[in-house]
CSV table of C-alpha atoms in Angstrom, one decimal:
chain,number,residue,atom,x,y,z
A,771,MET,CA,74.2,91.6,157.5
A,772,ARG,CA,73.7,88.3,155.6
A,773,LYS,CA,71.2,90.1,153.3
A,774,LEU,CA,73.7,92.9,152.6
A,775,LEU,CA,76.4,90.4,151.8
A,776,LEU,CA,74.1,88.5,149.4
A,777,ALA,CA,73.1,91.7,147.7
A,778,PHE,CA,76.8,92.7,147.3
A,779,VAL,CA,77.6,89.3,145.7
A,780,SER,CA,74.7,89.6,143.3
A,781,ILE,CA,75.7,93.0,142.2
A,782,THR,CA,79.3,91.9,141.7
A,783,LEU,CA,78.3,88.9,139.6
A,784,ALA,CA,76.0,91.1,137.5
A,785,PHE,CA,78.9,93.5,136.7
A,786,ALA,CA,81.1,90.5,136.0
A,787,GLY,CA,78.5,89.1,133.6
A,788,CYS,CA,78.5,92.4,131.7
A,789,ALA,CA,82.3,92.7,131.6
A,790,LYS,CA,83.8,92.6,128.1
A,791,GLU,CA,85.4,89.3,127.2
A,792,VAL,CA,89.1,89.5,126.7
A,793,PHE,CA,90.0,89.0,123.1
A,794,LYS,CA,92.3,86.0,122.6
A,795,PRO,CA,93.7,85.2,119.2
A,796,GLU,CA,93.6,81.5,118.4
A,797,LYS,CA,95.4,79.6,115.6
A,798,GLY,CA,93.2,78.9,112.6
A,799,LYS,CA,90.4,81.2,113.8
A,800,THR,CA,92.0,84.7,113.7
A,801,ILE,CA,92.0,87.2,110.9
A,802,ALA,CA,93.9,90.5,110.9
A,803,PHE,CA,92.6,93.2,108.6
A,804,THR,CA,92.4,97.0,108.3
A,805,ARG,CA,89.3,99.2,108.8
A,806,ASP,CA,89.8,102.6,107.5
A,807,GLY,CA,93.5,102.4,108.4
A,808,VAL,CA,93.0,100.9,111.9
A,809,ILE,CA,94.3,97.4,112.4
A,810,MET,CA,91.6,94.9,113.6
A,811,LEU,CA,91.7,91.4,114.8
A,812,MET,CA,88.7,89.1,114.3
A,813,ARG,CA,87.8,85.7,115.8
A,814,ILE,CA,85.7,84.2,113.1
A,815,ASP,CA,84.4,81.4,115.4
A,816,LYS,CA,83.0,83.9,117.9
A,817,LYS,CA,82.3,86.8,115.5
A,818,THR,CA,84.2,89.2,117.8
A,819,GLU,CA,86.6,92.0,116.8
A,820,GLU,CA,89.2,94.0,118.5
A,821,PRO,CA,91.1,97.1,117.3
A,822,ILE,CA,94.8,97.1,118.1
A,823,THR,CA,95.8,100.5,116.7
A,824,LYS,CA,94.1,103.9,117.1
A,825,PRO,CA,93.0,106.4,114.4
A,826,GLU,CA,95.4,108.9,115.8
A,827,GLU,CA,98.3,106.5,115.2
A,828,GLY,CA,98.2,107.3,111.4
A,829,THR,CA,97.1,105.0,108.6
A,830,ASN,CA,98.1,101.3,109.2
A,831,ASN,CA,98.1,98.7,106.4
A,832,ASN,CA,98.9,95.1,105.6
A,833,PRO,CA,98.8,93.5,109.0
A,834,VAL,CA,100.3,90.0,109.3
A,835,ILE,CA,100.5,87.9,112.4
A,836,SER,CA,103.8,86.2,113.2
A,837,PRO,CA,103.8,82.3,112.8
A,838,ASP,CA,103.9,81.8,116.6
A,839,GLY,CA,101.0,84.3,117.1
A,840,THR,CA,102.8,86.6,119.5
A,841,LYS,CA,103.6,89.5,117.2
A,842,ILE,CA,102.1,91.4,114.3
A,843,ALA,CA,103.9,93.2,111.5
A,844,PHE,CA,102.3,96.1,109.6
A,845,ALA,CA,103.1,99.2,107.5
A,846,THR,CA,102.3,102.6,109.0
A,847,ASN,CA,102.8,106.3,108.3
A,848,ARG,CA,102.4,107.3,111.9
A,849,ASP,CA,105.9,108.9,111.8
A,850,GLY,CA,105.2,110.9,108.6
A,851,ASN,CA,106.6,108.2,106.3
A,852,TRP,CA,105.7,104.6,105.5
A,853,GLU,CA,107.7,102.2,107.7
A,854,ILE,CA,107.4,98.6,108.8
A,855,TYR,CA,106.6,98.1,112.5
A,856,VAL,CA,106.5,95.0,114.6
A,857,ALA,CA,104.3,95.0,117.8
A,858,ASN,CA,103.0,92.6,120.3
A,859,ILE,CA,99.8,90.9,119.1
A,860,ASP,CA,97.7,93.2,121.2
A,861,GLY,CA,99.3,96.3,119.5
A,862,SER,CA,101.5,97.1,122.5
A,863,ASN,CA,105.2,97.9,122.3
A,864,PRO,CA,105.3,98.9,118.5
A,865,LYS,CA,108.9,99.2,117.1
A,866,ASN,CA,110.0,100.7,113.8
A,867,ILE,CA,112.3,98.1,112.2
A,868,THR,CA,113.0,99.8,108.9
A,869,GLN,CA,113.8,103.5,109.8
A,870,HIS,CA,114.3,104.9,106.4
A,871,SER,CA,113.2,108.1,104.7
A,872,SER,CA,111.8,106.2,101.7
A,873,PRO,CA,108.5,104.3,101.8
A,874,ASP,CA,108.6,100.7,103.2
A,875,ARG,CA,105.4,98.6,102.9
A,876,TYR,CA,103.9,95.1,102.4
A,877,PRO,CA,105.5,93.1,105.2
A,878,VAL,CA,105.3,89.3,105.3
A,879,TRP,CA,106.8,86.9,107.8
A,880,SER,CA,109.1,84.1,107.0
A,881,PRO,CA,107.7,80.7,108.1
A,882,ASP,CA,110.1,80.4,111.0
A,883,GLY,CA,109.3,84.0,112.2
A,884,THR,CA,112.9,85.2,112.1
A,885,LYS,CA,112.7,87.4,109.0
A,886,ILE,CA,110.3,89.8,107.3
A,887,ALA,CA,110.2,90.4,103.5
A,888,PHE,CA,108.9,93.8,102.5
A,889,VAL,CA,108.8,96.4,99.6
A,890,SER,CA,111.0,99.5,99.8
A,891,GLU,CA,111.7,102.4,97.5
A,892,ARG,CA,115.0,103.2,99.2
A,893,GLU,CA,116.9,102.5,96.0
A,894,GLY,CA,114.7,104.7,93.8
A,895,GLN,CA,112.1,102.1,92.7
A,896,PRO,CA,110.0,99.5,94.6
A,897,ASP,CA,112.0,96.4,95.3
A,898,ILE,CA,111.8,93.4,97.6
A,899,PHE,CA,114.0,93.4,100.7
A,900,VAL,CA,114.4,91.1,103.6
A,901,VAL,CA,115.3,92.0,107.2
A,902,ASN,CA,115.6,90.2,110.5
A,903,SER,CA,112.4,90.7,112.6
A,904,ASP,CA,114.5,93.0,114.9
A,905,GLY,CA,115.5,95.3,112.0
A,906,THR,CA,119.0,94.0,111.5
A,907,GLY,CA,120.5,92.2,108.5
A,908,LEU,CA,118.9,94.1,105.7
A,909,LYS,CA,119.3,92.6,102.2
A,910,ARG,CA,118.0,93.6,98.8
A,911,LEU,CA,116.5,90.7,96.8
A,912,THR,CA,115.4,92.2,93.5
A,913,ASN,CA,117.3,94.6,91.3
A,914,ASN,CA,116.0,94.2,87.8
A,915,ASN,CA,115.1,97.8,86.6
A,916,ALA,CA,111.4,97.1,87.2
A,917,PHE,CA,108.9,97.7,90.0
A,918,ASN,CA,108.6,94.7,92.3
A,919,LYS,CA,106.1,94.2,95.1
A,920,ASP,CA,103.8,91.8,97.0
A,921,PRO,CA,106.2,89.2,98.4
A,922,SER,CA,104.9,85.9,99.8
A,923,TRP,CA,107.1,83.2,101.4
A,924,SER,CA,106.7,79.6,100.5
A,925,PRO,CA,105.8,77.5,103.6
A,926,ASP,CA,109.2,75.8,103.6
A,927,GLY,CA,110.9,79.2,103.6
A,928,LYS,CA,113.0,78.4,100.5
A,929,LYS,CA,111.2,80.6,97.9
A,930,ILE,CA,109.4,83.9,97.6
A,931,ALA,CA,106.6,84.7,95.2
A,932,PHE,CA,106.3,88.3,94.1
A,933,VAL,CA,104.9,90.6,91.5
A,934,SER,CA,107.1,92.4,88.9
A,935,SER,CA,106.5,95.0,86.1
A,936,LEU,CA,109.5,93.6,84.2
A,937,PRO,CA,107.5,92.3,81.2
A,938,GLY,CA,105.7,95.7,80.9
A,939,ASN,CA,102.7,94.6,83.0
A,940,TRP,CA,102.3,93.2,86.4
A,941,GLU,CA,103.1,89.4,86.4
A,942,ILE,CA,103.8,86.9,89.2
A,943,TYR,CA,107.4,85.6,89.6
A,944,VAL,CA,109.1,83.3,92.1
A,945,MET,CA,112.7,83.4,93.3
A,946,ASN,CA,114.8,81.7,95.9
A,947,ALA,CA,114.7,83.2,99.3
A,948,ASP,CA,118.2,84.8,98.7
A,949,GLY,CA,116.9,86.6,95.5
A,950,SER,CA,118.5,84.2,93.0
A,951,ASN,CA,116.8,82.3,90.2
A,952,GLN,CA,113.9,84.7,89.5
A,953,THR,CA,111.4,82.9,87.3
A,954,ARG,CA,108.2,84.2,85.7
A,955,LEU,CA,105.0,82.2,86.5
A,956,THR,CA,102.2,84.0,84.7
A,957,HIS,CA,102.1,85.1,81.1
A,958,THR,CA,99.0,87.1,80.6
A,959,GLU,CA,100.8,89.9,78.6
A,960,GLN,CA,98.2,92.7,78.9
A,961,ASP,CA,96.5,91.8,82.2
A,962,THR,CA,97.5,92.6,85.8
A,963,GLU,CA,98.3,89.9,88.4
A,964,GLU,CA,98.9,90.9,92.0
A,965,THR,CA,99.1,89.8,95.7
A,966,PRO,CA,100.2,86.2,95.4
A,967,CYS,CA,99.8,84.1,98.5
A,968,TRP,CA,101.3,80.6,98.9
A,969,SER,CA,99.0,77.8,100.1
A,970,PRO,CA,100.0,76.1,103.4
A,971,ASP,CA,101.1,72.9,101.7
A,972,GLY,CA,103.2,74.8,99.1
A,973,LYS,CA,101.3,73.3,96.1
A,974,MET,CA,99.3,76.3,95.1
A,975,ILE,CA,99.3,80.1,94.9
A,976,ALA,CA,96.3,82.4,95.2
A,977,PHE,CA,96.4,85.7,93.5
A,978,VAL,CA,94.2,88.5,92.0
A,979,SER,CA,93.9,89.0,88.2
A,980,ASN,CA,91.9,91.5,86.1
A,981,SER,CA,91.8,89.2,83.1
A,982,LYS,CA,88.0,89.2,83.2
A,983,GLY,CA,87.8,93.0,83.4
A,984,SER,CA,87.9,93.4,87.2
A,985,ASN,CA,90.1,92.1,89.9
A,986,GLN,CA,89.1,88.6,90.9
A,987,VAL,CA,90.6,85.8,92.9
A,988,TYR,CA,92.4,82.9,91.2
A,989,VAL,CA,94.4,80.0,92.2
A,990,MET,CA,97.2,78.1,90.3
A,991,ASN,CA,99.7,75.4,90.8
A,992,ALA,CA,103.0,76.7,92.3
A,993,ASP,CA,104.7,76.3,88.9
A,994,GLY,CA,102.1,78.6,87.2
A,995,THR,CA,100.0,75.9,85.6
A,996,GLY,CA,96.4,75.1,86.2
A,997,ILE,CA,95.0,78.6,86.7
A,998,LYS,CA,91.4,78.5,88.0
A,999,ARG,CA,89.1,81.4,88.8
A,1000,VAL,CA,87.6,81.4,92.4
A,1001,THR,CA,85.4,84.6,92.5
A,1002,ASP,CA,83.5,86.6,89.9
A,1003,LYS,CA,83.2,90.1,91.5
A,1004,THR,CA,85.7,92.8,92.4
A,1005,GLU,CA,88.0,91.3,95.1
A,1006,ALA,CA,91.5,91.9,96.5
A,1007,HIS,CA,94.1,90.5,98.9
A,1008,PRO,CA,93.4,86.7,99.0
A,1009,TRP,CA,95.0,84.8,101.9
A,1010,TRP,CA,94.8,81.0,102.7
A,1011,SER,CA,93.3,79.6,105.8
A,1012,PRO,CA,95.9,77.6,107.8
A,1013,ASP,CA,94.3,74.3,106.8
A,1014,GLY,CA,94.4,75.3,103.1
A,1015,LYS,CA,90.6,74.7,102.6
A,1016,GLN,CA,89.4,78.3,102.4
A,1017,LEU,CA,90.5,81.8,101.2
A,1018,VAL,CA,89.8,85.1,102.9
A,1019,PHE,CA,89.7,88.2,100.8
A,1020,SER,CA,88.2,91.7,100.6
A,1021,SER,CA,85.4,92.4,98.2
A,1022,SER,CA,83.3,95.4,97.1
A,1023,ARG,CA,80.6,93.1,95.7
A,1024,ASP,CA,77.9,94.6,98.0
A,1025,GLY,CA,78.9,98.2,97.4
A,1026,ASN,CA,81.4,98.5,100.2
A,1027,TRP,CA,84.8,96.8,100.9
A,1028,GLU,CA,84.1,94.0,103.4
A,1029,ILE,CA,85.9,90.8,104.4
A,1030,TYR,CA,84.7,87.5,103.0
A,1031,ILE,CA,85.7,83.8,103.1
A,1032,ALA,CA,85.1,81.1,100.5
A,1033,ASN,CA,86.1,77.6,99.8
A,1034,VAL,CA,89.0,77.2,97.3
A,1035,ASP,CA,86.6,76.2,94.6
A,1036,GLY,CA,84.5,79.4,95.2
A,1037,SER,CA,81.6,77.7,97.0
A,1038,GLY,CA,80.5,78.6,100.6
A,1039,LEU,CA,80.9,82.3,100.2
A,1040,THR,CA,80.4,84.0,103.6
A,1041,ARG,CA,80.6,87.7,104.5
A,1042,LEU,CA,82.4,88.3,107.8
A,1043,THR,CA,82.1,92.1,108.2
A,1044,SER,CA,79.2,94.5,107.6
A,1045,ASN,CA,79.7,98.2,108.2
A,1046,THR,CA,80.1,101.5,106.4
A,1047,ALA,CA,83.9,101.5,106.8
A,1048,SER,CA,86.3,99.9,104.3
A,1049,ASP,CA,87.5,96.5,105.6
A,1050,GLU,CA,90.5,95.4,103.6
A,1051,GLN,CA,93.9,93.6,103.4
A,1052,PRO,CA,93.0,90.4,105.5
A,1053,SER,CA,95.5,87.8,106.6
A,1054,TRP,CA,94.6,84.5,108.3
A,1055,TRP,CA,96.4,83.1,111.3
């Protein structure tokens, strides 16, 4: 009887040892990104990944984890139209917070987690809107007869950086969080600047520019001065690490879109993903 009990315990422990570790996001170590339209979470310290949406749930883009780490916002066409959804961090209980027939995309959380800025075409052209995280209190922020996209909140919640076609090409602007005082930051005239992202200390903005022929990552002071190039290949969607020392971005430098991190000066380049799918649109929590 004792031998049987010991055998049972040994088998149980063996199965427990083979059981999959529960994925737990941790502040400063978790990156959300898309893999061929499926939202993934990655622990960069453990090199583990977890899908939180399924291929049959449509194409899902631009995942961003809430400041407290309990929710995730993303754009999805699972209902036949691009909408902004908010779900629990594990992907459960997804809720459509925009519910409009026009495309809604590019969500980003306010620093206090109460609001989400996003891009909508509900007024006929892409503009920046803001809404409470439960879908109430919708407000239009831009209305300048141009295409406006890629919002990014300043860490104090007082300003929003965005991209506008108002000058005739894509340039980076900043405005107060209520939409007032829209000010142009970049002046490259013929080039394209996109996807601004504010540093955690509010002093710098990372973005992508094609001023050298292909989209590459740059950083600048929050007032538009001191532009410096960080990468030299084809990259997209830069996002700051929570400590402000590194940037995560997607790159096709090795022939396929993968997720990379690098120090803000461009050193320490490290590839995080390696597969045949397209890994894109990272954000760092």
